[in-house]
C-alpha cells in the first residue's frame, strides 16, 4: 500500500472512532490495531496527529486512541525511532496531565503509553515525567502513578533515579491532604520498595552494582513514620489498605535497629486491621513480608508477639474457603506463608500452639489446623524433621473424625508426610491404613451435589483424593517402596477394604515391577515370620473371587488378575509360564466387553477353567488342600456379595475336585453343609454347584456326605415333630431340603456318566424323595413351599437329562419313573386353575418331558392322566390382555412351549397309527355344550372329538386345536397344517404359536 493510501485509511478509521454505536467503536479500534501491526510508525503518527489536531475531542474517544497507541507500542517497541518515541512521550504526558481533575480511564490510558515506552526509552520518559514532579508542588495524581508503574516495569532503568525521587517526594507526603493523593503515594512507595528489593536481589546483573540498601534506608524510614503513625489511622478503608500494602515491602528496607524498634507497635497495628476489613488478603500479604523482614534480622520481638500472631493467623486460616472466592483462597496462601516464617523461627512454640487444636471437635478449627500442619511439613521440612513423632501422635483424633472436609485435610497431611519420611516412623502404618480406608469408601456414600461444580466436587471427594494419593505415593516417592511393600498386602483380604482393591492392586503391581527390575529375590514377598501378611492361598482366593465381578470398584477384575500375574512365583513356583499365557487372554476378553455386555456365565466359566488349569499345573495335593481350606475360610466374608459367594462355592467345588485326599474332601463338604446360609437362594444354588462340580471327581464321597448330613442331628434337629408346625422353623427346614435336593440334581448332572446309572435310583432319586417328603406319625405332610417344589422339579430335570445323555441311557430302566411323574402331576394339579403366576407348571412339565424319554414307557392310562392334567391346567388359564402385567407374557409362552414339548416327547415314544390316534383323542377339545359355565373353559371331562367346524372360537378350544395340530405335525400327518386364515391365540415373535411347532430333528427332549 502507498504511503498516502495508508494515511487516508488511518484518517478514515480515526474519524470513525466517534461513531455512536459501541460495537462500531470496538471494530474500528480492532482495525486500527490490526493495521498498526503492519504499519506501526504510521499508526503512531496518525494517532498523535489526530489527537493534536482535534483538541476538543471528548475524552472517551481520546482514551480509545491512546489504547491503540499502547497496543502498537507494546508490539513494536524495538522498531520505533527516537524521534517518533519522543513525540509519543510528549503527547502521552500532555494527555495525562491536561486536566487536574481525575478522569481515570483517559489518564490511565495515557500513563500506560508512557510505561510501555519506558521499557526502552526510559531516559526520555523519566525526563518528561520528572519535569512535572518538582519540589514544593504536589504533582498530578497520574504522574506519581506512572512513576510507580515504571519502577516495576523497568527496574534497572528506574531504581537509579529513586534516591532523587524519594528526596523530592518526602516533603510532599505531609502536604498531601486528599485521600486519593495519599493512596497514590502509598502505591508509589510500595512499588519503589519492591523494585529496589528486586534490583538488590539481581545486583550482579544490574547496571550499577554499587547500589546498596542503606542508600534508601533513611528516606524509607521517614516515609514509614508518616504512613504508620498518621495515615494508618485514617477512617478511609482504601487508604488503610494502601498503607498496609506499602509497609510490607518497606519493612525490608528499614534499618535493622529501626525495624526492631518499630515491631512492637507495627505488628499489633497490622493485626488490628484484620478486625476492620472483610477482605484481608492485603493485610496477610503485608504481615508475611514484615515477618520475613523481622526473621532476616533475627528479631527477638517475634517471640514476644508470637502468641498474638498465632491466634490471629489461626483465626484467618480457619475461615471456610469458598471455591468462588479467589480472594479468600489468596488470603489463606498468604497466611500459610506467615506460618512458614514462624515455623522456621519458633518450631517448638508453633507446634505447641497447633497440635492441641487437632483435638478439638470443631470442623473449621480442625481443618484449618491440618492445613497449617501440612504446609509446615512441606515448607519447613528441616525444622520439623525432629518433630515427626510428635506430629504423628497428634493425628490420632483427626483419624477418627467422620467429617468429609476433615478427611480430605487428613489425607493431604498424610500425603505430605509420605514425601518427608514421616511414614517410616513408628505410627506411620496407621496413616497408610487410613488412606486405604478412605479408598474403600463406597462411591454412593460420597456427597453428591448437583450444579456447575458437580464434577469438581466429585474429583475432590475423599475417596478420589485418597485413591490418587495412594497411587502417587506408591509410584513417585522412592522412599515409600519399603514402607508400602509388603505392608499393603495386609489389606487385600479383609472384606472392609473391598472398595480399595483396585487402587491397592495397581500400587502393588507397580511396586512389584520395580522390585523385579531391581533384581529382587525369586519370591517378592519375604514373610520373615510376619503373621499379618496373607498367605499365597489367601491372596489367590481373594483375587480370584473378586475377579468374578470384574467391572465393580473401578475395574477390580483386571487389576486383581494383573496382580496375580506378577505374583506367580509367590503363589506357586510352577505357575509362571502357564499364567503368562492365560491371564493376558482373560484381560483381553474383558477389554472386549463392558459391564452391560459381558456374559457373567461365560466369564465365570473362563475363570473356573483358569483355576482348573492352575490346579493341574501345580499337581500338588498338599497345596491344593491348603487352597481349598482357605477358600472355605473366606466363604463367610462374601455374605454381603451373593454373586461372588456363589462363584467362590464353584471354586471350592473345582478345587476339591482336584484334591486326591478323600478325608479332606469329605471334611470340607461336611463343613459347607453345616455352615451354609440356607435362607439365601443364591447360596443354595452355589452350594449345589459346589457339590455338583466336586462330584465329577468324587461321586461316591459326595453322595455319602450328603446322605450322612440327611441322617445327622444337624438336619434332624430342625425337622422334629414339634418344630414342623411352627412357620419359621418349617420355612427353615424347607430351605435346607431345597438345597439338598438341588445338590442331588447338580451331582447327577455333573457325575461321570459311566458311574451315574448305578447310583441314580438308589442314591439320587431315593434321597431326593426322602428330602422332599415329610412324615409326622406316619402321615405324609404335603409341603406348601413353592421353592422346594421348584427345586425338586429342576433336580428331576437335571438327573433325567443326565441319565438320557449317558451311553446306556436309552436302555436304562428307571423304576422310579411312575412315582416321579405322579409327583410332578400333583404339582401341576395343585396350581390355581385361574392364574399363571409361577413357573411351577412349566418346570413340572419339563421334568415329565425328560422322564418320558426314559424307560420304561408310561402305561396308557398313566399317559392319558398326565396329558389330561397338563391340558386341563394350561387350557383353563387365559392369557393376560395386552398391556396388562406384561412380565407374565414370557412365562405364559414358555409354559405353552413346555406343554408342546411334553406332547411331542410322549408321541415319540409310540410313533404308530395307534399312538397317534390315542394322542389325537386325548387332545380333542371339549364341545361348548359340555363346557361348564363360567369364564374358564376346559375344566371338565374330555369327550369324543367333534368336527372342528362345529366348535365355536373359545380360547380353550383354540389352544386344544393347536396342541392337536402339534401332535399331527410330529406324526407327519398333513392334517397338522393350519387352515388358511387361522391364527394362534398367542404368537411368539419370529415364530409360530407355542403349540404349533414341529418336532426337533434329533428327536431329543428340549434343553433344560
Tab-separated table of C-alpha atoms in Angstrom, residues 89-444:
chain	number	residue	atom	x	y	z
A	89	UNK	CA	6.047	10.610	25.035
A	90	UNK	CA	5.210	14.310	24.851
A	91	UNK	CA	1.715	13.562	23.578
A	92	UNK	CA	1.008	10.973	26.291
A	93	UNK	CA	2.353	13.262	29.008
A	94	UNK	CA	0.194	16.102	27.759
A	95	UNK	CA	-2.901	13.893	27.581
A	96	UNK	CA	-2.247	12.586	31.085
A	97	UNK	CA	-1.930	15.995	32.743
A	98	UNK	CA	-4.225	18.066	30.534
A	99	UNK	CA	-6.807	18.407	33.300
A	100	UNK	CA	-6.161	18.454	37.033
A	101	UNK	CA	-9.307	16.554	37.869
A	102	UNK	CA	-9.163	12.765	37.836
A	103	UNK	CA	-10.544	11.232	34.659
A	104	UNK	CA	-9.225	7.770	35.342
A	105	UNK	CA	-9.812	5.947	32.029
A	106	UNK	CA	-8.312	8.711	29.922
A	107	UNK	CA	-5.361	9.477	32.188
A	108	UNK	CA	-4.647	5.795	32.847
A	109	UNK	CA	-4.543	5.136	29.097
A	110	UNK	CA	-2.001	7.952	28.649
A	111	UNK	CA	0.030	6.672	31.600
A	112	UNK	CA	0.088	3.181	30.066
A	113	UNK	CA	1.578	4.603	26.850
A	114	UNK	CA	4.370	6.191	28.878
A	115	UNK	CA	5.021	2.957	30.795
A	116	UNK	CA	5.154	0.983	27.553
A	117	UNK	CA	7.611	3.447	26.012
A	118	UNK	CA	9.633	3.499	29.262
A	119	UNK	CA	10.675	-0.087	28.802
A	120	UNK	CA	13.067	1.097	26.071
A	121	UNK	CA	13.207	4.891	26.214
A	122	UNK	CA	13.452	5.214	29.985
A	123	UNK	CA	15.654	8.309	29.936
A	124	UNK	CA	13.269	10.271	27.730
A	125	UNK	CA	10.238	9.156	29.724
A	126	UNK	CA	11.874	9.955	33.075
A	127	UNK	CA	12.985	13.344	31.806
A	128	UNK	CA	9.421	14.195	30.809
A	129	UNK	CA	7.842	12.810	33.999
A	130	UNK	CA	10.337	14.392	36.352
A	131	UNK	CA	9.737	17.735	34.696
A	132	UNK	CA	6.249	17.505	36.167
A	133	UNK	CA	7.486	16.198	39.508
A	134	UNK	CA	9.013	19.293	41.085
A	135	UNK	CA	9.842	20.014	44.722
A	136	UNK	CA	7.317	22.004	46.707
A	137	UNK	CA	4.409	21.312	44.332
A	138	UNK	CA	2.012	18.398	44.605
A	139	UNK	CA	2.299	16.550	41.313
A	140	UNK	CA	-0.557	15.285	39.260
A	141	UNK	CA	-2.024	12.038	40.576
A	142	UNK	CA	-1.068	10.097	37.446
A	143	UNK	CA	2.481	11.442	37.422
A	144	UNK	CA	3.049	9.590	40.691
A	145	UNK	CA	1.131	6.573	39.409
A	146	UNK	CA	3.257	6.475	36.258
A	147	UNK	CA	6.480	6.621	38.277
A	148	UNK	CA	5.228	3.726	40.409
A	149	UNK	CA	4.371	1.566	37.411
A	150	UNK	CA	7.598	2.444	35.623
A	151	UNK	CA	9.633	1.291	38.615
A	152	UNK	CA	8.106	-2.170	38.305
A	153	UNK	CA	8.171	-2.468	34.512
A	154	UNK	CA	11.794	-1.304	34.178
A	155	UNK	CA	13.568	-1.976	37.469
A	156	UNK	CA	17.105	-1.416	36.259
A	157	UNK	CA	16.106	1.795	34.497
A	158	UNK	CA	14.219	3.469	37.365
A	159	UNK	CA	15.971	2.416	40.601
A	160	UNK	CA	18.992	4.677	39.932
A	161	UNK	CA	16.527	7.608	39.921
A	162	UNK	CA	14.839	6.579	43.179
A	163	UNK	CA	17.081	8.413	45.632
A	164	UNK	CA	16.294	11.749	43.980
A	165	UNK	CA	12.644	10.824	43.533
A	166	UNK	CA	12.327	9.912	47.238
A	167	UNK	CA	14.062	13.084	48.385
A	168	UNK	CA	11.610	15.105	46.296
A	169	UNK	CA	8.589	13.038	47.406
A	170	UNK	CA	9.105	13.035	51.173
A	171	UNK	CA	8.138	16.710	51.732
A	172	UNK	CA	5.078	16.143	49.556
A	173	UNK	CA	3.742	13.440	51.908
A	174	UNK	CA	2.989	15.911	54.659
A	175	UNK	CA	1.336	18.278	52.185
A	176	UNK	CA	-0.852	15.573	50.658
A	177	UNK	CA	-4.316	16.037	52.174
A	178	UNK	CA	-6.757	14.313	49.760
A	179	UNK	CA	-7.039	10.607	50.465
A	180	UNK	CA	-6.733	9.845	46.767
A	181	UNK	CA	-3.353	11.551	46.704
A	182	UNK	CA	-2.209	9.698	49.806
A	183	UNK	CA	-3.291	6.427	48.261
A	184	UNK	CA	-1.210	7.042	45.141
A	185	UNK	CA	1.831	7.974	47.248
A	186	UNK	CA	1.416	4.689	49.190
A	187	UNK	CA	1.224	2.806	45.924
A	188	UNK	CA	4.396	4.541	44.704
A	189	UNK	CA	6.279	3.739	47.913
A	190	UNK	CA	5.170	0.099	47.666
A	191	UNK	CA	6.320	-0.178	44.042
A	192	UNK	CA	9.595	1.684	44.731
A	193	UNK	CA	10.360	-0.706	47.605
A	194	UNK	CA	9.527	-3.787	45.529
A	195	UNK	CA	11.660	-2.639	42.596
A	196	UNK	CA	14.540	-1.784	44.945
A	197	UNK	CA	14.420	-5.254	46.512
A	198	UNK	CA	14.369	-6.834	43.080
A	199	UNK	CA	17.305	-4.661	41.988
A	200	UNK	CA	19.325	-5.669	45.048
A	201	UNK	CA	18.478	-9.338	44.563
A	202	UNK	CA	19.856	-9.237	40.982
A	203	UNK	CA	22.739	-6.911	41.721
A	204	UNK	CA	25.172	-8.944	39.628
A	205	UNK	CA	23.099	-8.106	36.548
A	206	UNK	CA	22.338	-4.504	37.487
A	207	UNK	CA	23.863	-1.582	35.522
A	208	UNK	CA	25.099	-0.021	38.765
A	209	UNK	CA	26.307	-2.739	41.179
A	210	UNK	CA	27.327	-0.140	43.773
A	211	UNK	CA	23.708	0.451	44.846
A	212	UNK	CA	23.146	-0.561	48.498
A	213	UNK	CA	20.100	-0.886	50.692
A	214	UNK	CA	21.492	1.738	53.059
A	215	UNK	CA	21.084	4.374	50.363
A	216	UNK	CA	17.298	4.137	50.726
A	217	UNK	CA	17.007	3.369	54.439
A	218	UNK	CA	16.718	6.912	55.762
A	219	UNK	CA	14.156	8.091	53.228
A	220	UNK	CA	12.102	4.901	53.554
A	221	UNK	CA	12.022	5.205	57.348
A	222	UNK	CA	10.876	8.836	57.096
A	223	UNK	CA	8.083	7.741	54.770
A	224	UNK	CA	7.283	4.814	57.078
A	225	UNK	CA	6.890	7.155	60.017
A	226	UNK	CA	4.263	9.220	58.188
A	227	UNK	CA	2.401	6.209	56.796
A	228	UNK	CA	2.269	4.192	60.001
A	229	UNK	CA	1.769	6.875	62.611
A	230	UNK	CA	-0.551	9.175	60.673
A	231	UNK	CA	-2.141	7.708	57.567
A	232	UNK	CA	-2.844	4.237	59.012
A	233	UNK	CA	-5.214	5.833	61.495
A	234	UNK	CA	-7.438	7.155	58.721
A	235	UNK	CA	-11.114	6.252	58.633
A	236	UNK	CA	-10.877	5.663	54.918
A	237	UNK	CA	-10.584	1.877	54.383
A	238	UNK	CA	-8.989	2.248	50.975
A	239	UNK	CA	-6.203	4.378	52.401
A	240	UNK	CA	-5.581	1.976	55.301
A	241	UNK	CA	-5.211	-0.923	52.875
A	242	UNK	CA	-2.870	1.127	50.682
A	243	UNK	CA	-0.755	1.942	53.733
A	244	UNK	CA	-0.520	-1.652	54.929
A	245	UNK	CA	0.355	-2.872	51.426
A	246	UNK	CA	3.222	-0.375	51.337
A	247	UNK	CA	4.500	-1.228	54.828
A	248	UNK	CA	5.258	-4.852	53.851
A	249	UNK	CA	7.974	-4.264	51.247
A	250	UNK	CA	9.108	-1.074	53.005
A	251	UNK	CA	9.941	-3.092	56.137
A	252	UNK	CA	12.736	-4.850	54.238
A	253	UNK	CA	14.436	-1.522	53.529
A	254	UNK	CA	14.243	-0.178	57.089
A	255	UNK	CA	17.479	-0.108	59.104
A	256	UNK	CA	17.714	-3.220	61.300
A	257	UNK	CA	17.670	-1.291	64.562
A	258	UNK	CA	14.713	0.814	63.438
A	259	UNK	CA	12.756	-2.281	62.388
A	260	UNK	CA	13.414	-3.948	65.764
A	261	UNK	CA	12.334	-0.752	67.466
A	262	UNK	CA	9.103	-0.493	65.469
A	263	UNK	CA	7.992	-4.156	65.551
A	264	UNK	CA	6.284	-3.967	68.983
A	265	UNK	CA	3.963	-1.317	67.547
A	266	UNK	CA	3.965	-2.381	63.909
A	267	UNK	CA	2.819	-5.984	64.402
A	268	UNK	CA	-0.180	-5.170	66.649
A	269	UNK	CA	-1.081	-2.332	64.312
A	270	UNK	CA	-1.200	-4.625	61.296
A	271	UNK	CA	-3.006	-7.406	63.185
A	272	UNK	CA	-5.631	-4.891	64.253
A	273	UNK	CA	-6.596	-4.382	60.623
A	274	UNK	CA	-7.996	-7.950	60.490
A	275	UNK	CA	-10.952	-6.736	62.512
A	276	UNK	CA	-11.526	-3.681	60.323
A	277	UNK	CA	-11.500	-5.258	56.858
A	278	UNK	CA	-13.517	-8.098	55.341
A	279	UNK	CA	-11.016	-8.658	52.529
A	280	UNK	CA	-7.841	-9.383	54.449
A	281	UNK	CA	-5.535	-10.719	51.742
A	282	UNK	CA	-3.614	-7.398	51.610
A	283	UNK	CA	-3.145	-7.445	55.371
A	284	UNK	CA	-1.886	-11.031	55.330
A	285	UNK	CA	0.482	-10.359	52.443
A	286	UNK	CA	1.984	-7.356	54.197
A	287	UNK	CA	2.217	-9.228	57.503
A	288	UNK	CA	4.108	-12.035	55.801
A	289	UNK	CA	6.611	-9.566	54.363
A	290	UNK	CA	7.061	-7.883	57.755
A	291	UNK	CA	7.632	-11.267	59.436
A	292	UNK	CA	10.189	-12.209	56.788
A	293	UNK	CA	11.992	-8.902	57.337
A	294	UNK	CA	11.958	-9.443	61.105
A	295	UNK	CA	13.231	-13.005	60.748
A	296	UNK	CA	16.001	-11.901	58.401
A	297	UNK	CA	17.453	-9.602	61.083
A	298	UNK	CA	16.985	-12.157	63.872
A	299	UNK	CA	14.408	-10.082	65.707
A	300	UNK	CA	13.654	-11.058	69.297
A	301	UNK	CA	10.381	-9.205	69.209
A	302	UNK	CA	8.744	-12.067	67.376
A	303	UNK	CA	8.978	-14.247	70.492
A	304	UNK	CA	7.110	-11.625	72.481
A	305	UNK	CA	4.434	-11.180	69.834
A	306	UNK	CA	4.205	-14.872	68.900
A	307	UNK	CA	1.051	-15.744	70.842
A	308	UNK	CA	-0.985	-12.905	69.392
A	309	UNK	CA	0.410	-13.619	65.935
A	310	UNK	CA	-0.513	-17.294	66.105
A	311	UNK	CA	-4.001	-16.586	67.397
A	312	UNK	CA	-4.731	-14.021	64.681
A	313	UNK	CA	-3.273	-16.119	61.883
A	314	UNK	CA	-5.028	-19.273	63.027
A	315	UNK	CA	-8.348	-17.429	63.056
A	316	UNK	CA	-7.707	-16.448	59.437
A	317	UNK	CA	-6.827	-19.954	58.296
A	318	UNK	CA	-9.998	-21.330	59.859
A	319	UNK	CA	-12.209	-19.124	57.685
A	320	UNK	CA	-14.054	-21.521	55.329
A	321	UNK	CA	-12.746	-21.314	51.778
A	322	UNK	CA	-15.385	-20.868	49.104
A	323	UNK	CA	-14.356	-22.082	45.661
A	324	UNK	CA	-15.962	-18.986	44.149
A	325	UNK	CA	-13.895	-16.579	46.267
A	326	UNK	CA	-10.331	-16.250	44.961
A	327	UNK	CA	-9.623	-13.501	47.488
A	328	UNK	CA	-10.279	-15.850	50.409
A	329	UNK	CA	-8.086	-18.511	48.843
A	330	UNK	CA	-5.330	-15.964	48.206
A	331	UNK	CA	-5.584	-14.822	51.808
A	332	UNK	CA	-5.094	-18.392	53.041
A	333	UNK	CA	-1.983	-18.750	50.901
A	334	UNK	CA	-0.557	-15.570	52.436
A	335	UNK	CA	-1.456	-16.732	55.961
A	336	UNK	CA	0.302	-20.046	55.338
A	337	UNK	CA	3.326	-18.070	54.195
A	338	UNK	CA	3.295	-16.362	57.600
A	339	UNK	CA	3.167	-19.737	59.343
A	340	UNK	CA	6.205	-20.839	57.362
A	341	UNK	CA	8.202	-17.912	58.739
A	342	UNK	CA	7.088	-18.666	62.290
A	343	UNK	CA	7.824	-22.390	61.854
A	344	UNK	CA	11.383	-21.588	60.884
A	345	UNK	CA	11.807	-19.168	63.781
A	346	UNK	CA	9.956	-20.910	66.612
A	347	UNK	CA	9.052	-24.502	65.647
A	348	UNK	CA	8.521	-25.665	69.228
A	349	UNK	CA	6.096	-22.914	70.181
A	350	UNK	CA	4.290	-23.191	66.887
A	351	UNK	CA	3.662	-26.917	67.359
A	352	UNK	CA	2.724	-26.376	70.994
A	353	UNK	CA	0.054	-23.998	69.725
A	354	UNK	CA	-1.135	-26.058	66.759
A	355	UNK	CA	-1.163	-29.690	67.829
A	356	UNK	CA	-3.582	-29.362	70.768
A	357	UNK	CA	-6.067	-27.762	68.392
A	358	UNK	CA	-6.239	-31.037	66.475
A	359	UNK	CA	-8.064	-32.483	69.486
A	360	UNK	CA	-11.000	-30.130	69.094
A	361	UNK	CA	-14.206	-31.398	67.509
A	362	UNK	CA	-14.878	-28.137	65.680
A	363	UNK	CA	-14.709	-28.762	61.933
A	364	UNK	CA	-13.265	-25.393	60.900
A	365	UNK	CA	-10.649	-25.424	63.632
A	366	UNK	CA	-9.524	-28.937	62.835
A	367	UNK	CA	-9.487	-28.422	59.054
A	368	UNK	CA	-7.598	-25.135	59.360
A	369	UNK	CA	-5.050	-26.633	61.745
A	370	UNK	CA	-4.489	-29.606	59.444
A	371	UNK	CA	-3.885	-27.209	56.555
A	372	UNK	CA	-1.185	-25.458	58.573
A	373	UNK	CA	0.392	-28.762	59.631
A	374	UNK	CA	0.516	-29.959	56.035
A	375	UNK	CA	2.043	-26.655	54.912
A	376	UNK	CA	4.798	-26.542	57.503
A	377	UNK	CA	5.670	-30.210	56.871
A	378	UNK	CA	6.413	-29.177	53.286
A	379	UNK	CA	7.787	-25.664	53.739
A	380	UNK	CA	9.765	-26.102	56.982
A	381	UNK	CA	10.919	-29.688	56.484
A	382	UNK	CA	14.295	-29.230	58.173
A	383	UNK	CA	12.793	-27.692	61.326
A	384	UNK	CA	10.025	-30.311	61.503
A	385	UNK	CA	12.222	-33.359	60.980
A	386	UNK	CA	12.964	-33.857	64.668
A	387	UNK	CA	9.301	-33.219	65.494
A	388	UNK	CA	7.961	-36.095	63.385
A	389	UNK	CA	6.976	-38.378	66.319
A	390	UNK	CA	5.008	-35.565	67.987
A	391	UNK	CA	3.170	-34.678	64.809
A	392	UNK	CA	2.339	-38.327	64.135
A	393	UNK	CA	0.998	-38.884	67.617
A	394	UNK	CA	-1.188	-35.783	67.388
A	395	UNK	CA	-3.075	-37.277	64.408
A	396	UNK	CA	-4.911	-39.924	66.449
A	397	UNK	CA	-8.142	-37.980	66.952
A	398	UNK	CA	-8.319	-36.495	63.442
A	399	UNK	CA	-8.052	-40.044	62.094
A	400	UNK	CA	-11.327	-40.847	63.854
A	401	UNK	CA	-13.219	-37.829	62.522
A	402	UNK	CA	-16.022	-38.748	60.097
A	403	UNK	CA	-16.427	-35.265	58.606
A	404	UNK	CA	-15.594	-35.313	54.886
A	405	UNK	CA	-13.746	-31.977	54.975
A	406	UNK	CA	-11.603	-33.178	57.841
A	407	UNK	CA	-10.947	-36.433	55.998
A	408	UNK	CA	-9.737	-34.573	52.913
A	409	UNK	CA	-7.428	-32.465	55.062
A	410	UNK	CA	-6.071	-35.555	56.848
A	411	UNK	CA	-5.347	-37.287	53.531
A	412	UNK	CA	-3.451	-34.208	52.338
A	413	UNK	CA	-1.396	-34.165	55.550
A	414	UNK	CA	-0.555	-37.853	55.121
A	415	UNK	CA	0.500	-37.182	51.531
A	416	UNK	CA	2.911	-34.503	52.762
A	417	UNK	CA	4.179	-36.867	55.458
A	418	UNK	CA	4.914	-39.526	52.858
A	419	UNK	CA	7.197	-37.179	50.942
A	420	UNK	CA	9.213	-36.269	54.061
A	421	UNK	CA	9.770	-39.625	55.741
A	422	UNK	CA	7.118	-39.462	58.455
A	423	UNK	CA	5.517	-42.760	57.455
A	424	UNK	CA	8.804	-44.563	58.062
A	425	UNK	CA	8.486	-43.719	61.757
A	426	UNK	CA	6.523	-45.717	64.359
A	427	UNK	CA	2.883	-44.855	63.840
A	428	UNK	CA	3.293	-44.368	60.112
A	429	UNK	CA	1.414	-47.575	59.342
A	430	UNK	CA	-1.719	-46.098	60.898
A	431	UNK	CA	-1.530	-43.293	58.345
A	432	UNK	CA	-1.271	-45.777	55.469
A	433	UNK	CA	-4.208	-47.766	56.813
A	434	UNK	CA	-6.236	-44.561	56.973
A	435	UNK	CA	-5.563	-43.840	53.302
A	436	UNK	CA	-6.641	-47.370	52.375
A	437	UNK	CA	-9.799	-46.994	54.466
A	438	UNK	CA	-10.736	-43.880	52.538
A	439	UNK	CA	-10.018	-45.660	49.248
A	440	UNK	CA	-12.511	-48.295	50.378
A	441	UNK	CA	-15.359	-45.810	50.818
A	442	UNK	CA	-18.318	-46.795	48.640
A	443	UNK	CA	-18.963	-44.308	45.811
A	444	UNK	CA	-22.629	-43.972	46.814
